[in-house]
Amino acid sequence: MATNRTFTMIKPDAVGNGHIGGILAMIADAGFRIVSLKLTQLTVADAQAFYAVHSARPFYGELVEFMSRGPIVAAILEKDNAVEDFRTLIGATNPADAAEGTIRKKYATSIGENAVHGSDSDENAAIEGAFHFAGREQF
Ligand code: ATP
Ligand code: MG
């Protein structure tokens, strides 16, 4: 059964380009409630572990370097059908394919530097959220 939470990161490109406020506004306007929120930074080891599923891909080293190079915003979000609806809100991985009105259409600059992460399943949303936030930080 689908749960009602997902996990997101505003990636180092979007934080560095000053888009935290714009992206959080799009998230709020789409009806997501913020359960947890923080500015933090992934270590290289964190980024390697987070994207371990892609470790055999040619872009893995670049991805790990990118995701650990500066601060990110981590957040747990709540809404009915959260995982799927948030993937719709962020748009396709490659901003060239992202639909109008999506976060990646507006803020992503390339397939690698694509502004936001969204969990791909309820199971991963729970794992990713628990990595960043203790129970007392989830409201
Ligand atoms: P995310 O998991 O960050 O939400 P996604 O689920 O849309 O993104 P994945 O296939 O899980 O896409 O890829 C993870 C990340 O790896 C992408 O968001 C992007 O930053 C990077 N990436 C994926 N494909 C490529 C590629 N062909 N070249 C460079 N980077 C890529
Ligand atoms: Mg993914």
XYZ file of C-alpha atoms and ligand atoms in Angstrom:
171
model
C 0.000 0.000 0.000
C 1.348 3.452 -0.872
C 2.414 5.608 2.051
C 1.965 9.373 2.005
C 5.587 10.493 2.375
C 8.495 11.068 0.033
C 12.044 12.360 0.415
C 13.675 15.107 -1.646
C 16.981 16.921 -1.950
C 17.495 20.294 -3.574
C 20.829 19.480 -5.216
C 24.072 21.538 -5.007
C 23.496 23.211 -8.391
C 20.109 24.638 -7.410
C 21.267 25.642 -3.915
C 24.315 27.374 -5.404
C 22.195 29.162 -7.987
C 19.878 30.593 -5.323
C 16.802 28.492 -6.089
C 15.943 27.110 -2.631
C 13.046 29.539 -2.187
C 11.662 29.077 -5.693
C 11.727 25.296 -5.435
C 10.173 25.218 -1.946
C 7.405 27.504 -3.249
C 6.654 25.107 -6.128
C 6.579 22.206 -3.640
C 4.157 24.057 -1.335
C 1.974 25.206 -4.233
C 1.672 21.568 -5.366
C 0.138 20.655 -2.010
C 3.024 18.994 -0.204
C 3.386 19.548 3.544
C 6.927 19.820 4.951
C 7.522 17.134 7.578
C 11.293 17.750 7.939
C 13.716 20.282 6.419
C 17.438 21.084 6.687
C 20.454 22.542 4.896
C 23.234 19.938 4.997
C 26.013 18.457 2.852
C 26.661 14.897 1.681
C 30.134 13.478 2.219
C 31.676 11.599 -0.702
C 30.836 8.360 1.139
C 27.216 9.507 1.633
C 26.858 10.281 -2.085
C 28.458 6.969 -3.079
C 26.048 5.088 -0.829
C 23.010 7.118 -1.868
C 23.600 6.427 -5.571
C 25.149 2.944 -5.151
C 22.547 1.577 -7.571
C 24.338 3.560 -10.307
C 27.901 2.494 -9.350
C 28.481 0.653 -12.637
C 27.286 3.569 -14.795
C 29.830 5.777 -16.602
C 28.545 8.942 -14.914
C 28.843 7.600 -11.330
C 32.090 9.399 -10.427
C 30.798 12.692 -11.799
C 27.489 12.192 -9.961
C 29.195 11.535 -6.612
C 31.477 14.560 -7.058
C 28.510 16.767 -7.947
C 26.278 15.635 -5.105
C 28.995 16.127 -2.473
C 30.469 19.408 -3.742
C 28.245 21.809 -1.792
C 25.236 22.096 0.470
C 21.892 20.498 -0.287
C 18.431 20.949 1.204
C 17.036 17.648 2.495
C 13.311 17.327 3.187
C 10.590 14.833 3.949
C 7.297 15.759 2.268
C 3.749 14.569 2.872
C 0.781 14.353 0.503
C -1.561 11.634 -0.710
C 0.322 9.528 -3.288
C 3.490 11.450 -2.388
C 6.163 9.447 -4.237
C 4.385 9.374 -7.589
C 2.999 12.912 -7.397
C 6.409 14.304 -6.482
C 8.077 12.512 -9.407
C 5.452 14.170 -11.622
C 6.201 17.578 -10.073
C 9.987 17.289 -10.598
C 9.745 16.049 -14.213
C 12.042 13.872 -16.316
C 15.675 13.238 -15.303
C 16.869 15.105 -18.401
C 15.498 18.669 -18.305
C 15.306 18.602 -22.110
C 12.518 16.007 -21.677
C 10.884 17.599 -18.618
C 7.281 18.800 -19.016
C 6.262 22.446 -18.734
C 5.496 23.413 -15.151
C 7.930 20.944 -13.610
C 10.772 21.858 -11.259
C 13.430 20.414 -13.555
C 12.015 22.262 -16.573
C 12.398 25.504 -14.667
C 15.596 24.967 -12.680
C 17.679 22.052 -14.042
C 20.578 22.844 -16.351
C 21.581 19.348 -17.579
C 20.849 15.635 -17.112
C 23.595 15.514 -14.486
C 22.864 18.790 -12.702
C 19.122 18.484 -12.472
C 18.209 20.543 -9.417
C 16.210 18.032 -7.359
C 15.990 14.425 -6.238
C 12.755 12.573 -5.614
C 12.479 9.091 -4.092
C 11.480 6.383 -6.548
C 9.509 4.152 -4.127
C 7.859 4.207 -0.711
C 10.559 1.872 0.573
C 13.384 4.172 -0.569
C 11.534 7.259 0.695
C 11.515 5.753 4.193
C 15.204 4.739 4.031
C 16.340 8.104 2.624
C 14.251 10.130 5.082
C 15.512 8.135 8.064
C 19.122 8.678 6.939
C 18.755 12.451 7.335
C 16.158 12.915 10.073
C 15.668 11.472 13.538
C 12.124 10.753 14.630
C 12.017 13.947 16.718
C 12.866 15.978 13.580
C 9.802 14.653 11.734
C 6.726 16.793 12.361
P 17.205 11.216 -8.727
O 17.446 9.788 -8.278
O 18.361 12.137 -8.404
O 15.890 11.732 -8.250
P 16.237 10.279 -11.258
O 15.553 9.230 -10.442
O 15.401 11.134 -12.134
O 17.107 11.226 -10.317
P 18.268 8.336 -11.866
O 18.194 7.447 -13.049
O 17.981 7.776 -10.510
O 17.356 9.610 -12.164
O 19.730 8.996 -11.867
C 20.239 9.582 -10.683
C 20.974 10.849 -11.043
O 22.132 10.510 -11.789
C 20.213 11.815 -11.951
O 19.306 12.625 -11.266
C 21.356 12.610 -12.529
O 21.828 13.591 -11.589
C 22.416 11.552 -12.727
N 22.341 10.974 -14.077
C 21.444 10.072 -14.546
N 21.670 9.765 -15.824
C 22.763 10.493 -16.184
C 23.529 10.610 -17.399
N 23.207 9.929 -18.490
N 24.580 11.458 -17.377
C 24.931 12.164 -16.272
N 24.259 12.074 -15.102
C 23.198 11.268 -15.055
Mg 16.532 8.059 -8.997
